[in-house]
Structures are given as C-alpha cells and as structure tokens.
Short mmCIF file of C-alpha atoms in Angstrom, two decimals:
data_model
loop_
_atom_site.label_atom_id
_atom_site.label_comp_id
_atom_site.label_asym_id
_atom_site.label_seq_id
_atom_site.Cartn_x
_atom_site.Cartn_y
_atom_site.Cartn_z
CA UNK A 6 46.70 44.69 62.21
CA UNK A 7 48.46 45.68 65.35
CA UNK A 8 47.39 43.55 68.35
CA UNK A 9 45.45 46.98 70.33
CA UNK A 10 42.97 47.05 67.34
CA UNK A 11 42.14 43.80 67.31
CA UNK A 12 38.35 43.51 67.42
CA UNK A 13 37.62 41.18 70.53
CA UNK A 14 35.42 38.35 70.16
CA UNK A 15 33.99 35.81 73.21
CA UNK A 16 36.42 33.45 73.18
CA UNK A 17 39.01 35.92 74.00
CA UNK A 18 40.75 35.44 77.06
CA UNK A 19 39.84 38.55 78.38
CA UNK A 20 36.76 37.32 79.12
CA UNK A 21 37.87 35.59 82.12
CA UNK A 22 38.75 39.16 83.80
CA UNK A 23 36.80 40.72 86.22
CA UNK A 24 33.37 41.60 84.73
CA UNK A 25 33.90 45.39 85.52
CA UNK A 26 37.28 45.31 84.12
CA UNK A 27 36.15 43.62 81.30
CA UNK A 28 33.30 45.83 80.49
CA UNK A 29 35.58 49.07 80.44
CA UNK A 30 38.03 47.11 78.67
CA UNK A 31 35.40 45.92 75.89
CA UNK A 32 33.42 49.27 75.54
CA UNK A 33 36.61 51.37 75.13
CA UNK A 34 38.39 48.93 72.69
CA UNK A 35 35.03 48.19 71.12
CA UNK A 36 34.51 52.01 70.60
CA UNK A 37 38.42 52.29 69.60
CA UNK A 38 38.15 49.78 66.65
CA UNK A 39 34.96 51.47 65.80
CA UNK A 40 36.92 54.54 65.01
CA UNK A 41 39.08 52.75 62.86
CA UNK A 42 36.31 50.40 61.19
CA UNK A 43 36.36 51.18 57.30
CA UNK A 44 34.56 53.54 55.82
CA UNK A 45 33.76 52.85 52.38
CA UNK A 46 34.71 53.73 48.96
CA UNK A 47 32.96 57.11 48.99
CA UNK A 48 35.06 57.64 52.13
CA UNK A 49 36.98 61.01 52.02
CA UNK A 50 39.49 63.03 54.10
CA UNK A 51 36.56 65.00 56.34
CA UNK A 52 34.92 61.65 57.12
CA UNK A 53 38.21 60.28 58.10
CA UNK A 54 38.95 63.69 59.74
CA UNK A 55 35.55 63.79 61.82
CA UNK A 56 35.52 60.09 63.03
CA UNK A 57 39.12 60.65 64.71
CA UNK A 58 37.93 63.99 66.45
CA UNK A 59 34.47 63.04 67.58
CA UNK A 60 36.87 60.11 69.27
CA UNK A 61 39.09 62.40 70.40
CA UNK A 62 37.04 65.15 71.96
CA UNK A 63 34.76 62.28 73.33
CA UNK A 64 37.77 60.44 75.28
CA UNK A 65 37.64 57.58 73.22
CA UNK A 66 41.23 58.28 71.93
CA UNK A 67 43.08 59.61 75.11
CA UNK A 68 46.10 62.37 75.07
CA UNK A 69 48.92 61.18 73.95
CA UNK A 70 48.00 58.06 72.06
CA UNK A 71 49.95 57.56 68.92
CA UNK A 72 47.78 57.05 65.83
CA UNK A 73 47.95 54.43 63.54
CA UNK A 74 50.90 55.59 60.75
CA UNK A 75 49.41 57.29 57.30
CA UNK A 76 49.53 53.22 55.21
CA UNK A 77 47.87 51.98 58.51
CA UNK A 78 44.94 54.58 58.62
CA UNK A 79 44.22 54.06 55.20
CA UNK A 80 43.96 49.93 55.53
CA UNK A 81 41.91 50.37 58.23
CA UNK A 82 39.33 53.49 56.90
CA UNK A 83 39.64 51.67 53.87
CA UNK A 84 40.73 55.19 51.94
CA UNK A 85 43.53 56.08 50.11
CA UNK A 86 46.89 57.14 51.67
CA UNK A 87 46.50 60.45 50.26
CA UNK A 88 43.00 60.82 51.65
CA UNK A 89 44.38 60.05 55.07
CA UNK A 90 47.33 62.01 54.77
CA UNK A 91 44.49 64.86 54.17
CA UNK A 92 42.99 64.13 57.19
CA UNK A 93 46.07 64.24 59.43
CA UNK A 94 46.48 67.28 58.13
CA UNK A 95 43.53 68.94 58.75
CA UNK A 96 43.36 67.30 62.15
CA UNK A 97 46.87 68.92 63.14
CA UNK A 98 45.57 72.32 61.66
CA UNK A 99 43.22 72.11 64.45
CA UNK A 100 45.73 71.57 67.20
CA UNK A 101 43.52 68.14 67.97
CA UNK A 102 46.93 66.10 66.79
CA UNK A 103 50.69 66.58 66.75
CA UNK A 104 53.49 64.53 64.13
CA UNK A 105 56.47 63.93 65.06
CA UNK A 106 59.45 62.71 62.77
CA UNK A 107 62.17 60.38 63.68
CA UNK A 108 62.60 57.16 65.49
CA UNK A 109 59.60 57.56 68.25
CA UNK A 110 57.97 59.82 65.45
CA UNK A 111 54.38 59.19 64.45
CA UNK A 112 51.06 61.30 65.00
CA UNK A 113 50.00 62.04 69.01
CA UNK A 114 46.56 62.70 70.09
CA UNK A 115 46.25 66.42 71.74
CA UNK A 116 43.53 66.28 73.98
CA UNK A 117 41.13 69.48 73.91
CA UNK A 118 40.67 70.13 77.50
CA UNK A 119 44.35 69.55 78.31
CA UNK A 120 45.27 71.91 75.12
CA UNK A 121 43.08 74.55 76.86
CA UNK A 122 44.85 73.81 80.19
CA UNK A 123 48.06 74.49 78.75
CA UNK A 124 46.53 77.85 77.09
CA UNK A 125 45.60 78.41 80.49
CA UNK A 126 48.79 78.13 81.90
CA UNK A 127 50.62 80.15 79.51
CA UNK A 128 48.19 82.69 80.03
CA UNK A 129 48.49 83.05 83.82
CA UNK A 130 52.33 82.86 83.65
CA UNK A 131 52.16 85.54 81.11
CA UNK A 132 50.49 87.75 82.91
CA UNK A 133 51.71 90.80 85.22
CA UNK A 134 50.78 90.19 88.58
CA UNK A 135 49.33 94.12 88.62
CA UNK A 136 46.76 92.78 85.97
CA UNK A 137 46.15 89.17 87.53
CA UNK A 138 45.64 92.20 91.17
CA UNK A 139 43.57 94.18 89.29
CA UNK A 140 41.41 91.97 87.24
CA UNK A 141 40.32 89.94 90.76
CA UNK A 142 39.95 93.30 92.35
CA UNK A 143 37.70 94.07 89.25
CA UNK A 144 35.43 91.43 89.78
CA UNK A 145 35.47 91.23 93.44
CA UNK A 146 33.97 94.55 93.25
CA UNK A 147 31.39 94.15 90.83
CA UNK A 148 30.29 90.64 92.70
CA UNK A 149 29.91 92.31 95.81
CA UNK A 150 27.61 94.55 94.78
CA UNK A 151 25.30 92.20 93.22
CA UNK A 152 25.00 90.54 96.02
CA UNK A 153 24.59 93.26 98.37
CA UNK A 154 22.02 94.27 96.39
CA UNK A 155 20.31 90.59 95.87
CA UNK A 156 20.04 91.19 99.59
CA UNK A 157 17.52 94.10 99.43
CA UNK A 158 15.80 92.52 96.52
CA UNK A 159 16.06 89.31 95.72
CA UNK A 160 12.60 87.53 96.61
CA UNK A 161 12.59 83.76 98.76
CA UNK A 162 10.97 82.32 95.85
CA UNK A 163 14.05 83.03 93.86
CA UNK A 164 16.19 82.10 96.55
CA UNK A 165 14.66 78.52 96.70
CA UNK A 166 15.66 78.04 93.15
CA UNK A 167 19.08 79.54 93.65
CA UNK A 168 19.62 76.48 96.75
CA UNK A 169 17.76 74.55 93.98
CA UNK A 170 20.85 74.92 91.87
CA UNK A 171 23.18 75.16 94.68
CA UNK A 172 22.31 71.77 95.36
CA UNK A 173 23.09 70.23 91.97
CA UNK A 174 26.67 72.21 91.58
CA UNK A 175 28.59 68.75 90.17
CA UNK A 176 31.13 68.88 93.18
CA UNK A 177 32.37 65.28 91.78
CA UNK A 178 32.89 66.23 88.02
CA UNK A 179 35.54 68.69 87.33
CA UNK A 180 34.67 68.48 83.78
CA UNK A 181 31.13 69.96 84.28
CA UNK A 182 31.84 72.03 87.40
CA UNK A 183 32.85 75.42 86.04
CA UNK A 184 30.09 75.63 83.29
CA UNK A 185 27.62 75.06 85.84
CA UNK A 186 29.02 77.44 88.42
CA UNK A 187 29.29 80.17 85.66
CA UNK A 188 25.77 79.22 85.67
CA UNK A 189 24.81 79.80 89.32
CA UNK A 190 27.32 83.00 89.69
CA UNK A 191 25.24 84.21 86.65
CA UNK A 192 21.97 83.41 88.26
CA UNK A 193 23.21 84.97 91.78
CA UNK A 194 24.23 88.28 89.95
CA UNK A 195 20.79 88.97 88.22
CA UNK A 196 19.03 88.96 91.28
CA UNK A 197 20.76 92.11 91.75
CA UNK A 198 17.94 93.33 89.45
CA UNK A 199 20.49 95.57 87.56
CA UNK A 200 21.56 94.57 84.01
CA UNK A 201 24.78 96.53 84.27
CA UNK A 202 26.26 94.72 87.08
CA UNK A 203 25.17 91.29 85.46
CA UNK A 204 26.59 92.34 82.21
CA UNK A 205 29.70 93.24 83.90
CA UNK A 206 29.96 90.44 85.92
CA UNK A 207 29.35 87.91 82.83
CA UNK A 208 31.92 90.05 80.95
CA UNK A 209 34.53 89.49 83.84
CA UNK A 210 33.44 85.69 84.58
CA UNK A 211 34.45 85.26 80.78
CA UNK A 212 37.89 86.42 81.05
CA UNK A 213 38.52 84.76 84.86
CA UNK A 214 37.20 81.35 83.67
CA UNK A 215 40.41 80.35 81.19
CA UNK A 216 42.48 80.93 84.62
CA UNK A 217 40.24 79.38 87.41
CA UNK A 218 40.08 76.05 85.07
CA UNK A 219 43.43 75.80 86.44
CA UNK A 220 41.77 75.32 90.41
CA UNK A 221 38.78 73.08 88.81
CA UNK A 222 41.07 69.78 89.27
CA UNK A 223 41.38 69.84 92.93
CA UNK A 224 38.59 68.43 94.81
CA UNK A 225 39.02 70.45 97.88
CA UNK A 226 38.75 73.69 96.20
CA UNK A 227 35.28 72.91 94.77
CA UNK A 228 33.91 71.84 98.13
CA UNK A 229 36.06 74.76 99.61
CA UNK A 230 33.81 76.62 97.09
CA UNK A 231 30.12 75.19 97.81
CA UNK A 232 30.60 76.14 101.71
CA UNK A 233 31.26 79.73 100.82
CA UNK A 234 28.11 79.59 98.18
CA UNK A 235 26.14 78.46 101.02
CA UNK A 236 26.86 80.96 103.45
CA UNK A 237 26.51 83.39 101.09
CA UNK A 238 23.33 82.49 99.94
CA UNK A 239 22.43 82.02 103.27
CA UNK A 240 23.36 85.56 104.11
CA UNK A 241 21.49 86.79 101.45
CA UNK A 242 18.12 84.92 102.16
CA UNK A 243 18.81 86.68 105.97
CA UNK A 244 18.61 89.86 103.99
CA UNK A 245 22.25 91.33 105.21
CA UNK A 246 23.73 93.31 102.68
CA UNK A 247 26.47 93.88 104.66
CA UNK A 248 27.97 90.04 105.52
CA UNK A 249 26.73 88.83 101.68
CA UNK A 250 29.09 91.63 100.13
CA UNK A 251 32.31 90.82 102.64
CA UNK A 252 31.50 87.23 102.19
CA UNK A 253 31.83 87.57 98.57
CA UNK A 254 35.10 89.54 99.11
CA UNK A 255 36.71 87.15 100.79
CA UNK A 256 35.93 84.26 98.71
CA UNK A 257 37.04 86.34 95.89
CA UNK A 258 40.24 86.96 97.77
CA UNK A 259 40.91 83.53 98.51
CA UNK A 260 40.48 82.43 94.64
CA UNK A 261 42.79 85.75 94.29
CA UNK A 262 45.67 84.23 96.33
CA UNK A 263 45.60 80.84 95.20
CA UNK A 264 45.59 82.02 91.35
CA UNK A 265 48.93 84.40 92.59
CA UNK A 266 50.54 81.24 94.64
CA UNK A 267 49.70 79.40 90.62
CA UNK A 268 51.26 82.04 88.97
CA UNK A 269 55.15 81.78 91.27
CA UNK A 270 55.06 78.17 91.32
CA UNK A 271 54.45 77.92 87.11
CA UNK A 272 57.29 81.16 86.94
CA UNK A 273 59.45 79.12 89.15
CA UNK A 274 59.04 75.89 87.16
CA UNK A 275 60.07 77.63 83.68
CA UNK A 276 60.57 81.65 84.27
CA UNK A 277 59.14 84.30 82.06
CA UNK A 278 62.13 85.95 79.98
CA UNK A 279 62.28 89.48 81.29
CA UNK A 280 59.42 92.05 79.17
CA UNK A 281 62.10 93.43 76.50
CA UNK A 282 62.29 97.26 75.77
CA UNK A 283 59.14 98.69 74.04
CA UNK A 284 61.20 98.69 70.95
CA UNK A 285 61.27 95.12 70.43
CA UNK A 286 58.23 92.92 70.32
CA UNK A 287 57.67 90.55 73.36
CA UNK A 288 58.27 87.25 72.54
CA UNK A 289 56.96 84.47 75.38
CA UNK A 290 57.02 80.69 74.34
CA UNK A 291 54.72 78.31 75.14
CA UNK A 292 55.21 75.51 77.11
CA UNK B 7 -14.32 106.35 97.11
CA UNK B 8 -15.10 109.19 94.95
CA UNK B 9 -17.19 108.18 91.52
CA UNK B 10 -14.92 109.98 89.48
CA UNK B 11 -11.57 108.59 90.89
CA UNK B 12 -13.32 105.23 90.41
CA UNK B 13 -14.07 106.52 86.48
CA UNK B 14 -10.45 106.68 86.29
CA UNK B 15 -9.80 103.40 87.99
CA UNK B 16 -11.49 101.39 85.40
CA UNK B 17 -9.92 103.45 82.66
CA UNK B 18 -6.54 102.57 84.47
CA UNK B 19 -7.10 99.42 84.76
CA UNK B 20 -8.73 98.54 81.09
CA UNK B 21 -5.27 100.81 80.08
CA UNK B 22 -2.67 97.91 81.63
CA UNK B 23 -5.32 95.38 80.77
CA UNK B 24 -5.26 95.93 77.31
CA UNK B 25 -1.61 96.55 77.18
CA UNK B 26 -0.78 93.05 78.20
CA UNK B 27 -3.39 91.60 76.67
CA UNK B 28 -2.04 92.78 73.28
CA UNK B 29 1.07 91.23 74.02
CA UNK B 30 -0.41 87.93 73.87
CA UNK B 31 -2.86 88.72 71.14
CA UNK B 32 0.67 89.32 69.24
CA UNK B 33 1.29 85.80 70.08
CA UNK B 34 -1.52 84.29 69.85
CA UNK B 35 -2.24 85.34 66.19
CA UNK B 36 0.70 82.12 65.18
CA UNK B 37 0.35 79.76 67.95
CA UNK B 38 -2.07 77.43 65.95
CA UNK B 39 -0.05 77.96 62.75
CA UNK B 40 3.32 77.09 64.49
CA UNK B 41 1.53 74.00 66.41
CA UNK B 42 0.74 72.46 62.79
CA UNK B 43 3.52 73.44 61.43
CA UNK B 44 5.72 71.44 64.35
CA UNK B 45 3.28 68.49 64.38
CA UNK B 46 4.17 68.00 60.67
CA UNK B 47 7.61 67.94 60.99
CA UNK B 48 7.96 65.89 63.19
CA UNK B 49 9.35 62.68 61.74
CA UNK B 50 12.57 61.81 63.71
CA UNK B 51 15.63 63.81 62.81
CA UNK B 52 14.06 66.61 60.57
CA UNK B 53 12.89 68.96 63.28
CA UNK B 54 16.52 70.76 63.72
CA UNK B 55 17.45 74.35 64.93
CA UNK B 56 17.44 75.26 61.53
CA UNK B 57 14.30 73.70 60.43
CA UNK B 58 12.79 75.40 63.42
CA UNK B 59 14.42 79.02 62.93
CA UNK B 60 12.93 78.60 59.51
CA UNK B 61 9.29 77.98 61.15
CA UNK B 62 9.69 80.68 63.68
CA UNK B 63 11.42 83.62 61.94
CA UNK B 64 8.54 84.71 59.59
CA UNK B 65 5.81 84.40 62.74
CA UNK B 66 8.34 86.14 65.18
CA UNK B 67 8.45 88.97 62.69
CA UNK B 68 4.60 89.15 62.64
CA UNK B 69 4.84 90.15 66.44
CA UNK B 70 8.01 92.19 66.06
CA UNK B 71 6.36 94.46 63.12
CA UNK B 72 3.29 95.66 64.79
CA UNK B 73 2.63 98.82 66.30
CA UNK B 74 0.80 98.76 69.45
CA UNK B 75 3.15 97.32 71.99
CA UNK B 76 7.05 98.12 71.96
CA UNK B 77 8.26 94.73 71.46
CA UNK B 78 12.01 94.15 71.92
CA UNK B 79 12.56 90.68 70.55
CA UNK B 80 10.00 87.50 70.30
CA UNK B 81 10.26 84.23 68.85
CA UNK B 82 9.41 80.35 70.02
CA UNK B 83 11.51 78.42 72.79
CA UNK B 84 11.40 74.73 72.01
CA UNK B 85 10.49 72.13 74.38
CA UNK B 86 14.40 70.93 75.63
CA UNK B 87 13.18 67.36 75.08
CA UNK B 88 12.03 67.50 71.40
CA UNK B 89 14.92 67.91 69.46
CA UNK B 90 16.54 65.13 70.55
CA UNK B 91 19.79 67.06 70.69
CA UNK B 92 20.32 66.76 74.59
CA UNK B 93 19.57 70.45 74.72
CA UNK B 94 16.84 72.78 73.89
CA UNK B 95 17.04 76.23 71.07
CA UNK B 96 15.56 79.33 71.17
CA UNK B 97 14.59 80.70 67.75
CA UNK B 98 14.77 84.05 69.08
CA UNK B 99 15.07 87.62 67.20
CA UNK B 100 15.79 90.80 68.87
CA UNK B 101 17.15 94.47 68.80
CA UNK B 102 16.82 97.30 66.43
CA UNK B 103 18.67 94.68 63.73
CA UNK B 104 16.31 92.24 64.60
CA UNK B 105 19.32 89.67 65.20
CA UNK B 106 19.20 86.37 65.49
CA UNK B 107 20.18 85.00 68.96
CA UNK B 108 22.94 83.36 68.93
CA UNK B 109 23.73 81.70 71.91
CA UNK B 110 27.02 79.92 71.77
CA UNK B 111 28.90 83.37 70.68
CA UNK B 112 28.60 84.18 74.34
CA UNK B 113 29.61 80.76 75.79
CA UNK B 114 25.71 80.77 77.07
CA UNK B 115 24.41 77.91 74.68
CA UNK B 116 24.97 75.89 77.92
CA UNK B 117 22.49 77.29 79.98
CA UNK B 118 19.57 75.46 80.88
CA UNK B 119 16.37 77.21 80.44
CA UNK B 120 14.24 74.92 81.63
CA UNK B 121 14.13 76.15 85.33
CA UNK B 122 13.12 79.37 84.05
CA UNK B 123 10.05 81.49 85.17
CA UNK B 124 8.81 81.98 81.21
CA UNK B 125 9.20 78.71 80.45
CA UNK B 126 8.54 77.05 83.65
CA UNK B 127 5.05 78.62 84.48
CA UNK B 128 3.54 78.07 81.45
CA UNK B 129 4.48 74.43 81.19
CA UNK B 130 3.49 73.88 84.57
CA UNK B 131 -0.10 75.79 84.55
CA UNK B 132 -0.30 75.73 80.96
CA UNK B 133 -1.79 79.12 81.26
CA UNK B 134 -0.08 82.37 79.82
CA UNK B 135 2.24 84.07 81.93
CA UNK B 136 4.13 87.52 82.70
CA UNK B 137 7.68 87.12 84.09
CA UNK B 138 9.34 89.62 85.28
CA UNK B 139 10.78 92.78 85.81
CA UNK B 140 14.02 90.53 85.62
CA UNK B 141 17.57 90.78 84.24
CA UNK B 142 17.02 88.61 81.31
CA UNK B 143 20.92 87.57 80.88
CA UNK B 144 20.04 84.88 78.36
CA UNK B 145 18.13 86.75 75.41
CA UNK B 146 17.85 90.92 75.98
CA UNK B 147 20.66 91.47 78.45
CA UNK B 148 18.41 94.04 79.63
CA UNK B 149 15.79 94.44 82.14
CA UNK B 150 12.94 92.90 80.69
CA UNK B 151 9.46 91.68 80.97
CA UNK B 152 8.84 88.47 79.57
CA UNK B 153 5.37 87.33 78.32
CA UNK B 154 5.40 83.76 77.27
CA UNK B 155 2.61 81.38 76.12
CA UNK B 156 3.03 77.29 76.28
CA UNK B 157 2.03 75.32 72.59
CA UNK B 158 0.38 72.07 72.79
CA UNK B 159 -0.33 69.66 70.31
CA UNK B 160 -1.58 66.52 69.21
CA UNK B 161 0.69 64.25 68.67
CA UNK B 162 0.30 60.92 66.93
CA UNK B 163 -1.16 58.88 69.80
CA UNK B 164 -3.26 61.94 70.17
CA UNK B 165 -2.22 63.14 73.13
CA UNK B 166 -1.82 66.59 74.33
CA UNK B 167 1.87 67.38 74.07
CA UNK B 168 4.05 70.07 75.07
CA UNK B 169 6.41 71.41 72.26
CA UNK B 170 7.47 74.47 74.08
CA UNK B 171 6.77 78.67 74.72
CA UNK B 172 6.10 81.29 72.47
CA UNK B 173 7.42 84.06 73.91
CA UNK B 174 8.12 88.34 73.65
CA UNK B 175 10.78 90.60 75.60
CA UNK B 176 9.27 94.27 76.61
CA UNK B 177 11.92 96.11 78.33
CA UNK B 178 11.19 97.26 81.55
CA UNK B 179 11.95 100.59 80.57
CA UNK B 180 9.26 100.44 77.46
CA UNK B 181 6.84 99.29 80.11
CA UNK B 182 7.49 102.38 81.84
CA UNK B 183 7.12 104.65 79.06
CA UNK B 184 4.03 103.29 78.05
CA UNK B 185 1.92 103.12 81.31
CA UNK B 186 3.24 106.02 83.63
CA UNK B 187 1.51 108.23 81.48
CA UNK B 188 -1.76 106.01 82.63
CA UNK B 189 -0.65 106.17 85.88
CA UNK B 190 -0.38 109.86 86.11
CA UNK B 191 -3.86 110.73 84.33
CA UNK B 192 -5.30 108.49 87.15
CA UNK B 193 -3.70 110.90 89.90
CA UNK B 194 -3.38 108.85 92.94
CA UNK B 195 0.00 107.03 93.65
CA UNK B 196 -0.20 103.86 91.99
CA UNK B 197 2.06 101.17 91.51
CA UNK B 198 2.15 98.16 89.51
CA UNK B 199 3.26 95.22 90.95
CA UNK B 200 3.99 91.44 90.00
CA UNK B 201 2.95 88.38 91.66
CA UNK B 202 5.87 88.45 93.98
CA UNK B 203 5.28 92.05 95.16
CA UNK B 204 8.15 93.26 92.71
CA UNK B 205 7.30 96.71 90.98
CA UNK B 206 6.92 96.94 87.49
CA UNK B 207 6.26 100.71 86.87
CA UNK B 208 4.95 103.13 89.64
CA UNK B 209 3.87 106.74 89.70
CA UNK B 210 5.22 106.78 93.48
CA UNK B 211 8.39 108.80 93.51
CA UNK B 212 9.46 106.24 95.92
CA UNK B 213 9.30 103.12 93.85
CA UNK B 214 10.81 102.23 90.59
CA UNK B 215 10.80 98.80 88.54
CA UNK B 216 12.82 96.33 90.72
CA UNK B 217 11.92 97.64 94.04
CA UNK B 218 10.10 95.01 96.26
CA UNK B 219 6.66 96.75 97.13
CA UNK B 220 5.46 96.97 100.28
CA UNK B 221 2.30 95.90 100.93
CA UNK B 222 1.43 97.17 104.35
CA UNK B 223 1.83 100.83 102.61
CA UNK B 224 -1.25 99.44 100.35
CA UNK B 225 -4.04 101.32 100.31
CA UNK B 226 -6.05 99.67 97.68
CA UNK B 227 -5.17 97.26 95.55
CA UNK B 228 -6.80 95.08 92.23
CA UNK B 229 -5.58 92.00 90.98
CA UNK B 230 -5.88 92.64 87.09
CA UNK B 231 -8.06 90.03 85.58
CA UNK B 232 -6.09 86.95 83.60
CA UNK B 233 -2.69 88.07 84.09
CA UNK B 234 -0.37 87.57 87.61
CA UNK B 235 -0.43 91.89 88.17
CA UNK B 236 -1.81 93.92 90.81
CA UNK B 237 -2.58 97.55 90.76
CA UNK B 238 -1.86 98.84 94.14
CA UNK B 239 -2.75 102.45 95.53
CA UNK B 240 -0.52 103.93 97.89
CA UNK B 241 -2.91 106.95 98.40
#
C-alpha cells in the first residue's frame, strides 16, 4: 500500500510531532484512509463515486491531488476493476476529476470551489466592458432605490435585526462570506417594502455573484465592505434617504471598479481573441 | 361618539377580527393532527423533509381550499433543529397552481428563517401572530401578511416541545380588496396598522399598505383584541 494511505497507529513515529500538528495530520489522514476503506461485496460504482465525491466536496481530498490508479482503487474499495473504472467515469463526467494520460498521468481531483473560480474567471474575461459596466449600473440603481426607500419606511426593530446580521457577517470565513452577505443585502432591500425592487435586487445579485466571488478571497475587501455597510445602515437608521442612496452608489462604484480592473488583469494574462464577425460562431477557450 | 357611528365601528372591528380569526381557525383545524403525526414519526432519521411534506400537504390543502379568506400560500415550517440536517425545511404550497416551494432552485435554501418574525415571535411567545405587511422574499416574493401559529407536542420526556410553525400567506393587495369595503362603509378615515405602526390597509387616501402611520394624526384608536393590530381613525 502506498505510504500516504497507511493507517496511522499509536506507535507511529508521528506521535512525537507537535500535538496540534499531529491532530491535524491524524485527522486528515484518518479521514483519507476512511475514504479508501473496503466497501463490501455489494459495493457498486455509485457508492465508490459518492465516497470520493463527498471527500472532494468536504475538502478531505484536495484540489490537484492524484487519486490511486483504477487497480489500486479496486483493491482499496474491495470492488472489481471495472466498477472502479465506472466510478471514475462518473466523477469525470461531473467535472470532479480529470484524467491525464502519459508519464505523469493519472486521475486528479478538481475541487468545486476552484472549478467555480475558473468559471467566474472565464465569464469575466469573456464579458464585454460595456456589458460589465451596464450590469453594475443597473445594480447600483436598484440597490440605491431600495435603501432610499428603506430610510423612510424601515422600522427601528427591523434595523436592530439588520445590525445583528451585520455583526454576524463572517469576515474571517471566505467560504461563508458571499452567501451571508447576499442574505444581508436581500434583507436590507426588503426593508424598502417594495416587492418589485426586492425581486430585481435578488435577480441582479444572482447575476453578479459569480463575478464577485473573485473578490471574496481578499480579506481587506471583505473588511472594507463591512465598514461600508456599517455606514450605510447608520444612514438608514438616521432616516437620511439621500445619504443612504449616495453611500450605496459609491459602494457599488468601488465594486465595479474592482471588477473592471480584474477583468483587464485577466485579459492581460490571456488575451481574448478578437470577436469574429457575426458570420462565425465566437469561440473563447476556457483557461 | 355618535351612537350610529359607534355601531358601525363595532361592525368594522368585528369584520376585521373575523377576517384574521378565520385565518387562524383555518390553521388551527389541523394543528392537532399534524402534532400527532410528527410525534409518532420522531424516530431518528425517519422525519425527513420528504416525509414532512407528505404529512403536511393534505393539511395545507384544507387551508388552501377554504374560500372565506384569500390564502396565497400555506404550510408548515419545521423547527430548525428538528430534522437533524443542520438546517430547516419549509413544507409550503403557494400560488394559483399550488406549486410546492422549491427553495434550492432559487438559491434560497441556505436562508436562515429562524430570525424572521413569522417564525420567531410564535416561538418566543407561544402565541399566534400576524406579521407584515412585508416583502416575503422567501416564499411568495410578494408584499404579504403572514398568519402563523406555533406547534407544540408532548415529547417522550413528557416535555412541551416546539416543533415548528403552521402558517398561511395573504397578499397585501388581497387584504386590501377584502377589508377596504368594510372601511368604506364605516365612512370615517380609518387605517389598520400593525404593532410597529405600519399600514396594513387604509381608507385614508394619504396612506397605503407599507407606509409608516403617524400616530400624532390619530383621532381615535382601538386595539383589536387577540391580534397585534390596531384600527386608527384620522377623522
């Protein structure tokens, strides 16, 4: 059995390592070996597939990690080689694993968040500057209208709850950030008492989220966003529609500027092919 | 107050109370049955979202079928911890097609409803509640009033346990359609406001559902017994 899949025992030399590092090592390798432990005679491709895909989505198997070969997987899971092959096919078809042939070939893990990141990157690169600008213009207008109304129509108890939600935003957890921020923004928009504007806000949020996740890794940006929201909620609580709207617009402008810069940066690395004439289908290769 | 107007006021109070009373009665009808069903399905792993939906659907239909009040959506929202999945579940049907609410398809399935008024207040007070009008971005996507009722069961340890909230949605415009005629008959400029002073419906042309009512304008006000609502007259 390859060394990295050896089950760690108490007398292992790793025991002499620093305890917290050891706990991390034992935890993750125990989880890893649990991934590849025998499934049983009734083992089927789907069970193998699911065991591996769960490990990928929970981060136990990491992006770029090389999976055992078909033969090794079959032995580890206690299934036929053809079953292991079928499982790999399923994982490949869902984009969780990629198989490369050749000397350094094998099956490699593709983590979902990183795949999403790749998708966001290609979307932003391929989008025209005009379209990006118009999207953020639309978003600024709707968001500003929502907070302007909220300033005149929100009740103090609703603002208290908004302040609580603001305090609970996970600034230190990029993985949860976007989801919680979106929920917060929706709650704020709903204080406008306008169903139409809130629906529109949600729709635009969906469109922008894939692009905005590119910024989520940067802690300074998350912190800046929290500060902007603190100022914004204060303006709404002060019943100041003009300041609320102005703060929202300038906030969206900051975001728009960041996206435009990011777009330019991405294009500098891999230039977008010139748009072909309308007679030819446009083709942009994913990075 | 002129005795004739007083009689109309009593009639108005009665009409509004009957409207919301009917909503609560509609939910109350199936509370016990649902409570028993949940209690007997409590074995670990057995109470799944699908199982809950199967239990709730015929009951929600009773509420959706009634014709006394214009119900837009109805169902049961389970206590967040109960399913052991780390998140809650809404067994909810709404709209003309009585479509089953599928939050995942709108990326709304991660929203934590435990903070929302229609869930939180019945849980905290143990009492029925009327929330709104508010923009219901979780269920109807419309300007809505939600009538909700907490459900408690006696668990195995013989303790009273909160298991969730039965609720129904009425669109703000349907509340207007039903109650405005009663306000008109009364004659005086009258506004129905909620517990934070937000307008539910009004016969005063200056006020529409959603506006914050200026209590300084009130000539007379009467709290609606048993509901977090007040009828205010502005002259």
